[in-house]
Short mmCIF file of C-alpha atoms in Angstrom, two decimals:
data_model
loop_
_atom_site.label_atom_id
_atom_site.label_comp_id
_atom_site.label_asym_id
_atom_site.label_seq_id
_atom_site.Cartn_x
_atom_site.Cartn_y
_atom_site.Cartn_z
CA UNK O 1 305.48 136.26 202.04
CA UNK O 2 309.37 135.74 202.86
CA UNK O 3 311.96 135.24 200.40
CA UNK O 4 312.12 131.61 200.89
CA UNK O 5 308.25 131.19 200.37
CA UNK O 6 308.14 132.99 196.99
CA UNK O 7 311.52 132.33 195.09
CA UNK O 8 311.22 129.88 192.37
CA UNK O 9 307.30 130.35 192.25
CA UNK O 10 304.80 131.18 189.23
CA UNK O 11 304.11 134.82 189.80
CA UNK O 12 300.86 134.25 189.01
CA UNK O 13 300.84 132.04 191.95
CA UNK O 14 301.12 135.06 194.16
CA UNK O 15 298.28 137.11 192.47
CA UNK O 16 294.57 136.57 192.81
CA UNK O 17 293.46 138.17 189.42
CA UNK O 18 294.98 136.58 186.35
CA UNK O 19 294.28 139.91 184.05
CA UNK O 20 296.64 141.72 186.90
CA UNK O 21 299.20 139.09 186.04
CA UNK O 22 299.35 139.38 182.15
CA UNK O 23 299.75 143.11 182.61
CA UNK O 24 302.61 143.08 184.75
CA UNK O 25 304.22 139.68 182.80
CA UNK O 26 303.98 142.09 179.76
CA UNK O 27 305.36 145.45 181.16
CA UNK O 28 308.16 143.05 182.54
CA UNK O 29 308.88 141.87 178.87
CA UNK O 30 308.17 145.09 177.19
CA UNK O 31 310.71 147.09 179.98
CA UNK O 32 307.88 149.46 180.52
CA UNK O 33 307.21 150.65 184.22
CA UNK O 34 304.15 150.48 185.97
CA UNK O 35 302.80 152.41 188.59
CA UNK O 36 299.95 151.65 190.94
CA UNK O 37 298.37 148.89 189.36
CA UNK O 38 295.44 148.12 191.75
CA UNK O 39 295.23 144.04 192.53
CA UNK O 40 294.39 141.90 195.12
CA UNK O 41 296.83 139.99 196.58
CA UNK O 42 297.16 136.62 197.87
CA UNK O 43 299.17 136.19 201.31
CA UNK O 44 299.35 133.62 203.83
CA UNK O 45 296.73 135.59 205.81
CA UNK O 46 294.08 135.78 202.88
CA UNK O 47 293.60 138.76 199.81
CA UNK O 48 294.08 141.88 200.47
CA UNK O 49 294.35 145.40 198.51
CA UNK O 50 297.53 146.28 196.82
CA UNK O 51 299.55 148.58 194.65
CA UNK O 52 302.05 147.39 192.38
CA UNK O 53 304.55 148.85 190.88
CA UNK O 54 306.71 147.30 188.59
CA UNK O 55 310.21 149.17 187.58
CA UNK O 56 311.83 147.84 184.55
CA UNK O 57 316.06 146.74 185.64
CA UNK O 58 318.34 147.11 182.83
CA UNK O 59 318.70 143.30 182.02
CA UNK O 60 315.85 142.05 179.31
CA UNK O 61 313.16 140.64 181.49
CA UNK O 62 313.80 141.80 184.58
CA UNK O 63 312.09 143.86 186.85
CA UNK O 64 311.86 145.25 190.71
CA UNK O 65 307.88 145.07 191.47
CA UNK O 66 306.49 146.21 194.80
CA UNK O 67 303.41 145.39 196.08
CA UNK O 68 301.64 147.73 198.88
CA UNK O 69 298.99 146.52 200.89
CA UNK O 70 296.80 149.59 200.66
CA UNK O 71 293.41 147.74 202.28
CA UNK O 72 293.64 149.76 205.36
CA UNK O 73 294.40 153.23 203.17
CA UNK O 74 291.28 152.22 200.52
CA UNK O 75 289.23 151.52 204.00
CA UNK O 76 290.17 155.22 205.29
CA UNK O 77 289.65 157.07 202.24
CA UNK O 78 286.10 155.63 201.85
CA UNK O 79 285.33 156.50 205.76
CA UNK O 80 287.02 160.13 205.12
CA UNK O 81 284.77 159.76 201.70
CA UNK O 82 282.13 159.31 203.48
CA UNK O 83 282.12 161.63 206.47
CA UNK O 84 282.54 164.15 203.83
CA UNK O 85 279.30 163.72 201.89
CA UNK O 86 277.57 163.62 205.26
CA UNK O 87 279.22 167.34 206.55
CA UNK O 88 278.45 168.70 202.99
CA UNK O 89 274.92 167.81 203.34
CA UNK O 90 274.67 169.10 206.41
CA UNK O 91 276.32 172.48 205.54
CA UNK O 92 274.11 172.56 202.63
CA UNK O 93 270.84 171.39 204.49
CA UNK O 94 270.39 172.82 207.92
CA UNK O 95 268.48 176.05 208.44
CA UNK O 96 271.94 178.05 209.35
CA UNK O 97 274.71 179.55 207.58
CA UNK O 98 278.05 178.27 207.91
CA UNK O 99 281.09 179.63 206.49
CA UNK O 100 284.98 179.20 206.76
CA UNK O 101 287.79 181.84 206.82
CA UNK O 102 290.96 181.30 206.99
CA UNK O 103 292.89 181.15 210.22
CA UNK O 104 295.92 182.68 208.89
CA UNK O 105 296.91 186.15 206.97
CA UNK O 106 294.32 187.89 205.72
CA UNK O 107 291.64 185.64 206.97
CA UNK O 108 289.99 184.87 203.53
CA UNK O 109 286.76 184.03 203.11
CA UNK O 110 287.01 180.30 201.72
CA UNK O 111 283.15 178.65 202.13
CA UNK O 112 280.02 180.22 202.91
CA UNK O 113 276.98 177.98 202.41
CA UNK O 114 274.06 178.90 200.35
CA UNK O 115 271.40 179.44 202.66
CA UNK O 116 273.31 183.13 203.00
CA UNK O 117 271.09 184.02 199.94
CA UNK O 118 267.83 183.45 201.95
CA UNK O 119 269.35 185.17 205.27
CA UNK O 120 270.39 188.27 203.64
CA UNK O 121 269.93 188.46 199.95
CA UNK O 122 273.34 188.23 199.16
CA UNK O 123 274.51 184.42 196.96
CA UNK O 124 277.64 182.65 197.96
CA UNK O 125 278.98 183.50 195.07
CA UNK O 126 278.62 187.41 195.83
CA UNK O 127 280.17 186.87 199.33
CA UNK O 128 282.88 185.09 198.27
CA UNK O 129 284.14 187.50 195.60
CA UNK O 130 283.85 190.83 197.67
CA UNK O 131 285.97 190.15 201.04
CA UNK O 132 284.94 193.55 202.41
CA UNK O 133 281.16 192.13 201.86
CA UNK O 134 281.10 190.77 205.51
CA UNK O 135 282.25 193.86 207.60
CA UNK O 136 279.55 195.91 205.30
CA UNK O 137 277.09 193.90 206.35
CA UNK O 138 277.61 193.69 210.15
CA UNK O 139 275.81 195.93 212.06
CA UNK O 140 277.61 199.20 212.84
CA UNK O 141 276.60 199.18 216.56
CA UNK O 142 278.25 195.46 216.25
CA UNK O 143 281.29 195.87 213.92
CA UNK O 144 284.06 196.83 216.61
CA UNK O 145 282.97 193.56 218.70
CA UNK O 146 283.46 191.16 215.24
CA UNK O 147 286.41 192.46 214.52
CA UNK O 148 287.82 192.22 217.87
CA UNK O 149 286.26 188.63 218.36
CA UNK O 150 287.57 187.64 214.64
CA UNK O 151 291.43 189.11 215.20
CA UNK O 152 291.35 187.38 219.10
CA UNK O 153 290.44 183.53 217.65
CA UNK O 154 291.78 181.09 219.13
CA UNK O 155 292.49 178.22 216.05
CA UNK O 156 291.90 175.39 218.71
CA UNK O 157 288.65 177.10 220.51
CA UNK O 158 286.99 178.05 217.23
CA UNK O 159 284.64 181.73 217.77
CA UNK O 160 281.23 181.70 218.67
CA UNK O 161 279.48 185.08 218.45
CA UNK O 162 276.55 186.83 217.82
CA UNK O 163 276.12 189.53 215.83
CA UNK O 164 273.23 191.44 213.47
CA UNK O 165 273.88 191.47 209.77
CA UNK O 166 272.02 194.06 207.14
CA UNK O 167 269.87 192.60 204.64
CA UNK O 168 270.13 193.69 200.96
CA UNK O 169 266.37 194.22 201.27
#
């Protein structure tokens, strides 16, 4: 809305859930500040998603509120959300074993996925608290490749490699 459009309306007018209203008419009277209040809105284009925050001014019953449209933010979160769930039940699924090390510094060991245990014997948990786990494991006719391979990545081209692994059993 412009200026012209709202001034000298009822601000519940301008909001399309009357509980939203009474919370922000009382933080107004009470001076108290609110932040993020989730709504929906009404505009001259429809409702939509916003954030409100309302920031108490020094004068009795007064107050600064801004309202966010945050519809296209909510939308994105839930699609990021989503795309999530769907990689972590692939990781977690598939016959393979991924894993993620950093790119940076010491290259850390950050995620290996479970189906390590069933490869090798060795949990998740047990690779990701011994970082000198991996290059034990490697092969030894193998080792000086990996490590050459691993220190040579290229952060936009990823690694692919093959290499043989010992088994606990």
């Amino acid at each position: 809305h412009r200026s012209a459009e709202i001034l000298g309306r009822p601000f519940a007018e301008l909001l399309a859930e009357p509980d939203a209203a009474d919370r922000i008419v009382e933080a107004v009277r009470n001076g108290e500040r609110l932040d993020e209040l989730m709504d929906q809105r009404r505009s001259e284009d429809g409702v939509f998603a916003a954030a409100v925050t309302v920031i108490p001014r020094t004068e009795p019953t007064e107050a600064i509120v801004a309202v966010r449209d945050v519809g296209e933010l909510r939308r994105l979160s839930d699609q990021l959300r989503n795309a999530e769930a769907t990689y972590a039940s692939l990781r977690e699924h598939l016959p393979v074993v991924t894993y993620v090390r950093s790119y940076r510094g010491d290259r850390k060991l950050t995620y290996i996925s479970p189906q390590i245990d069933r490869l090798v014997g060795y949990t998740d948990e047990e690779w990701l608290a011994d970082p000198e786990l991996f290059e034990r494991l490697v092969h030894p006719d193998d080792l000086n490749d990996v490590i050459e391979a691993r220190d040579a990545v290229d952060a936009a081209k990823g690694l692919r490699t093959s290499y043989r692994l010992i088994a606990r059993d």
